[in-house]
Amino acid sequence: MLFKDFTREINPHQAYRIKKLKQQLAQAENYTEWKNIALKIDEESGAQEWKYDNCSPYFDAEVITHRLGLLKRYRQQKRTTDLMYLLREGLSYDIANIAHPMLFTATYVGTKKIIEDYIDEVSLGLAFVASTDCQCLDKQQKIEFFQHCQKAFGQPALMFSGGATLGLFHTGVCKALLEQDLMPKVLSGSSAGAIMTAMLGRATPVEMLGILNGENFFTDAFQFRGFREVLKGNGGLADVKHLKSFLIANLGDVTFEEAFKQSGLYNNVAVAPYDASQNARIMNTFTSPDLLVWSAVLASCAVPILFPPVKLTSKRHDGLYTPYMSSTRWVDGSVRSDFPQEKMARLYNLNYTIASQVNPHVVPFMQSDEARFRKDMLSWPERIVRRQGKVISKGVMDFARERVGNIPPIRRLLDHGYGVVDQRYYGDVNIVGKYGLRHYSYMLQNPRPHLFKLLQREGERATWPKISMIETHARVGKTIQHCLEVLTELNTAEMNESEFLAV
């Protein structure tokens, strides 16, 4: 259950109203409508009262209360030096553990009131430092302060999993985040997620809206080969030429560096070497600036058995195509690194990640935040089974690799299997598809308008309950970014106070 049940202490009439509201919630057409209904449910169920109770085992309310009082006092008294010191001291999105997922499961919208007030006050304090009311700093000093804050606070990333055609779910996630101005600048993807990442990662804002409306998605990317051709052993079950044509048509011949210049987004594609002698890699404007984006995405989509391993292609300064690490073949990045969080954290100074997960072999085993962070004894058996199951699976594959690892095809299969079991599939915020048996029939269907709309709406609905959590995490970072942009763009010493707003 995603949200805590407060209905045990209400009368039958209230329970009936809540039931009706939940039915309306399931039919909401947009986030505004969903939020309005969700607030009514929180009010009817008594969940709003939970917000005003500071007692919680998941965060330190005493620390937040103390800091909130100081921040408000320093800002109102215009004690800029003290305010800046206090702001720098607490530049973390999860200070005192206020970002704990369990703090966002009790209500549909929002979290503890003290946390919301604290985030508001931090944003107001930052806006004060940037405004003309703060006269003890010149413009350059303010810019340096916000540059320091931006580096210390970090930035978020949005990660898309694989999942073949089910990856259309990601378009709904992006649509919901864009509508609320919560789209991160760092994107990563593997397999189907790599297609989403690459298409967004080279698009202008106008083109991005077209992509999320389904433009260019409707094609025959999957074309299965005949039985005789498969038996010849030259390739996988599907013809890679059709997928390659789709990618080239939609991504062009841009490199990662060129894509970044076009969109301003950091585009990361996860790939894995066919042989396990090398680790999985992420391709982006820093690690492989001259690599063609379509080439990396094609490799990331090369699911073993379905598609053959592929070689990567770079574009030289004179426009000529050349092999990238010509002796290496590459396959689907999700077999070893569906969500390359650690590698991206080093490159982009990430503070939290949003994971959009639709991989068909992963979703059935994903747990809700409430289930993952349960502390009661009844949760122990399941936790033990999950952990020991993972240990035993890895042990069996290790044993098999020692015994039959000298046979290359079996060794590669075991290596890929080990990678699937061993990796981490959770982000800090998790948006997970809800699967029925019918979803598995969609996996290898070519995208069509009705399927696009269906999966996109599922992605939107899965994202709406997470918006409050993402807004809370993003608020301070957006305020820092806003203040820094305005200060940097000012051409005169005169600063308009109204330009500095707490986002």
PDB file of C-alpha atoms in Angstrom, residues 192-293:
ATOM      1  CA  ALA A 192      14.686   1.251 -24.503  1.00  0.00           C
ATOM      2  CA  GLY A 193      15.571   3.913 -21.951  1.00  0.00           C
ATOM      3  CA  ALA A 194      18.576   4.853 -24.082  1.00  0.00           C
ATOM      4  CA  ILE A 195      16.228   5.685 -26.973  1.00  0.00           C
ATOM      5  CA  MET A 196      14.241   7.990 -24.688  1.00  0.00           C
ATOM      6  CA  THR A 197      17.402   9.598 -23.334  1.00  0.00           C
ATOM      7  CA  ALA A 198      18.916  10.124 -26.768  1.00  0.00           C
ATOM      8  CA  MET A 199      15.787  11.602 -28.333  1.00  0.00           C
ATOM      9  CA  LEU A 200      15.379  14.078 -25.480  1.00  0.00           C
ATOM     10  CA  GLY A 201      19.126  14.663 -25.200  1.00  0.00           C
ATOM     11  CA  ARG A 202      19.406  16.211 -28.658  1.00  0.00           C
ATOM     12  CA  ALA A 203      16.069  18.058 -28.747  1.00  0.00           C
ATOM     13  CA  THR A 204      15.268  21.723 -28.298  1.00  0.00           C
ATOM     14  CA  PRO A 205      12.388  22.538 -25.904  1.00  0.00           C
ATOM     15  CA  VAL A 206       9.956  22.773 -28.837  1.00  0.00           C
ATOM     16  CA  GLU A 207      11.151  19.482 -30.325  1.00  0.00           C
ATOM     17  CA  MET A 208      10.875  17.852 -26.910  1.00  0.00           C
ATOM     18  CA  LEU A 209       7.149  18.577 -26.791  1.00  0.00           C
ATOM     19  CA  GLY A 210       6.779  16.958 -30.205  1.00  0.00           C
ATOM     20  CA  ILE A 211       8.608  13.850 -29.020  1.00  0.00           C
ATOM     21  CA  LEU A 212       6.344  13.540 -25.992  1.00  0.00           C
ATOM     22  CA  ASN A 213       3.312  13.857 -28.255  1.00  0.00           C
ATOM     23  CA  GLY A 214       4.425  10.727 -30.078  1.00  0.00           C
ATOM     24  CA  GLU A 215       6.079  12.195 -33.153  1.00  0.00           C
ATOM     25  CA  ASN A 216       8.483   9.770 -34.856  1.00  0.00           C
ATOM     26  CA  PHE A 217       7.727   6.934 -32.428  1.00  0.00           C
ATOM     27  CA  PHE A 218       5.406   5.023 -34.726  1.00  0.00           C
ATOM     28  CA  THR A 219       7.623   2.757 -36.772  1.00  0.00           C
ATOM     29  CA  ASP A 220       8.501  -0.881 -37.351  1.00  0.00           C
ATOM     30  CA  ALA A 221      11.586  -0.966 -35.156  1.00  0.00           C
ATOM     31  CA  PHE A 222      11.109  -4.690 -34.507  1.00  0.00           C
ATOM     32  CA  GLN A 223      11.315  -6.965 -37.528  1.00  0.00           C
ATOM     33  CA  PHE A 224      11.868 -10.619 -36.713  1.00  0.00           C
ATOM     34  CA  ARG A 225      14.061 -12.792 -38.898  1.00  0.00           C
ATOM     35  CA  GLY A 226      13.025 -16.023 -40.515  1.00  0.00           C
ATOM     36  CA  PHE A 227      13.655 -19.352 -38.820  1.00  0.00           C
ATOM     37  CA  ARG A 228      16.287 -20.376 -41.354  1.00  0.00           C
ATOM     38  CA  GLU A 229      18.189 -17.132 -40.952  1.00  0.00           C
ATOM     39  CA  VAL A 230      18.216 -17.528 -37.182  1.00  0.00           C
ATOM     40  CA  LEU A 231      19.603 -21.053 -37.515  1.00  0.00           C
ATOM     41  CA  LYS A 232      22.512 -19.729 -39.563  1.00  0.00           C
ATOM     42  CA  GLY A 233      23.702 -17.984 -36.409  1.00  0.00           C
ATOM     43  CA  ASN A 234      24.417 -14.623 -38.009  1.00  0.00           C
ATOM     44  CA  GLY A 235      22.569 -12.361 -35.606  1.00  0.00           C
ATOM     45  CA  GLY A 236      19.692 -12.540 -33.154  1.00  0.00           C
ATOM     46  CA  LEU A 237      15.971 -13.168 -33.398  1.00  0.00           C
ATOM     47  CA  ALA A 238      15.292  -9.642 -34.681  1.00  0.00           C
ATOM     48  CA  ASP A 239      16.809  -7.806 -37.630  1.00  0.00           C
ATOM     49  CA  VAL A 240      19.053  -5.061 -36.287  1.00  0.00           C
ATOM     50  CA  LYS A 241      18.889  -3.136 -39.587  1.00  0.00           C
ATOM     51  CA  HIS A 242      15.343  -1.917 -38.921  1.00  0.00           C
ATOM     52  CA  LEU A 243      16.238  -0.620 -35.465  1.00  0.00           C
ATOM     53  CA  LYS A 244      19.369   1.025 -36.861  1.00  0.00           C
ATOM     54  CA  SER A 245      17.342   2.792 -39.563  1.00  0.00           C
ATOM     55  CA  PHE A 246      14.871   4.063 -36.960  1.00  0.00           C
ATOM     56  CA  LEU A 247      17.672   5.447 -34.784  1.00  0.00           C
ATOM     57  CA  ILE A 248      19.535   7.150 -37.624  1.00  0.00           C
ATOM     58  CA  ALA A 249      16.300   8.700 -38.916  1.00  0.00           C
ATOM     59  CA  ASN A 250      15.434  10.172 -35.508  1.00  0.00           C
ATOM     60  CA  LEU A 251      18.851  10.952 -34.050  1.00  0.00           C
ATOM     61  CA  GLY A 252      20.792  11.925 -37.153  1.00  0.00           C
ATOM     62  CA  ASP A 253      24.578  11.824 -37.182  1.00  0.00           C
ATOM     63  CA  VAL A 254      25.128  13.930 -34.071  1.00  0.00           C
ATOM     64  CA  THR A 255      27.812  13.072 -31.555  1.00  0.00           C
ATOM     65  CA  PHE A 256      27.351  13.315 -27.805  1.00  0.00           C
ATOM     66  CA  GLU A 257      29.170  16.636 -27.763  1.00  0.00           C
ATOM     67  CA  GLU A 258      26.967  18.042 -30.539  1.00  0.00           C
ATOM     68  CA  ALA A 259      23.816  16.758 -28.835  1.00  0.00           C
ATOM     69  CA  PHE A 260      24.741  18.573 -25.625  1.00  0.00           C
ATOM     70  CA  LYS A 261      25.278  21.831 -27.504  1.00  0.00           C
ATOM     71  CA  GLN A 262      21.837  21.494 -29.104  1.00  0.00           C
ATOM     72  CA  SER A 263      19.816  20.662 -26.000  1.00  0.00           C
ATOM     73  CA  GLY A 264      21.879  21.647 -22.956  1.00  0.00           C
ATOM     74  CA  LEU A 265      21.033  18.245 -21.465  1.00  0.00           C
ATOM     75  CA  TYR A 266      23.602  15.716 -20.306  1.00  0.00           C
ATOM     76  CA  ASN A 267      22.817  12.565 -22.243  1.00  0.00           C
ATOM     77  CA  ASN A 268      24.179   9.268 -20.853  1.00  0.00           C
ATOM     78  CA  VAL A 269      23.797   5.890 -22.549  1.00  0.00           C
ATOM     79  CA  ALA A 270      24.730   2.673 -20.733  1.00  0.00           C
ATOM     80  CA  VAL A 271      26.493  -0.019 -22.759  1.00  0.00           C
ATOM     81  CA  ALA A 272      28.299  -3.213 -21.833  1.00  0.00           C
ATOM     82  CA  PRO A 273      31.133  -5.037 -23.632  1.00  0.00           C
ATOM     83  CA  TYR A 274      30.076  -8.381 -25.072  1.00  0.00           C
ATOM     84  CA  ASP A 275      32.944 -10.035 -23.224  1.00  0.00           C
ATOM     85  CA  ALA A 276      33.038  -9.609 -19.470  1.00  0.00           C
ATOM     86  CA  SER A 277      36.731  -8.718 -19.433  1.00  0.00           C
ATOM     87  CA  GLN A 278      35.698  -5.043 -19.401  1.00  0.00           C
ATOM     88  CA  ASN A 279      33.266  -3.233 -17.144  1.00  0.00           C
ATOM     89  CA  ALA A 280      30.048  -1.615 -18.325  1.00  0.00           C
ATOM     90  CA  ARG A 281      30.421   1.998 -19.427  1.00  0.00           C
ATOM     91  CA  ILE A 282      28.344   5.119 -19.831  1.00  0.00           C
ATOM     92  CA  MET A 283      28.764   7.108 -23.019  1.00  0.00           C
ATOM     93  CA  ASN A 284      28.320  10.871 -22.797  1.00  0.00           C
ATOM     94  CA  THR A 285      29.803  14.214 -23.759  1.00  0.00           C
ATOM     95  CA  PHE A 286      32.669  13.738 -21.278  1.00  0.00           C
ATOM     96  CA  THR A 287      33.633  10.089 -21.735  1.00  0.00           C
ATOM     97  CA  SER A 288      33.021   9.810 -25.495  1.00  0.00           C
ATOM     98  CA  PRO A 289      32.339  13.236 -27.042  1.00  0.00           C
ATOM     99  CA  ASP A 290      32.963  12.077 -30.636  1.00  0.00           C
ATOM    100  CA  LEU A 291      30.843   8.929 -30.458  1.00  0.00           C
ATOM    101  CA  LEU A 292      27.703   8.982 -32.601  1.00  0.00           C
ATOM    102  CA  VAL A 293      24.643   8.908 -30.371  1.00  0.00           C
TER     103      VAL A 293
END
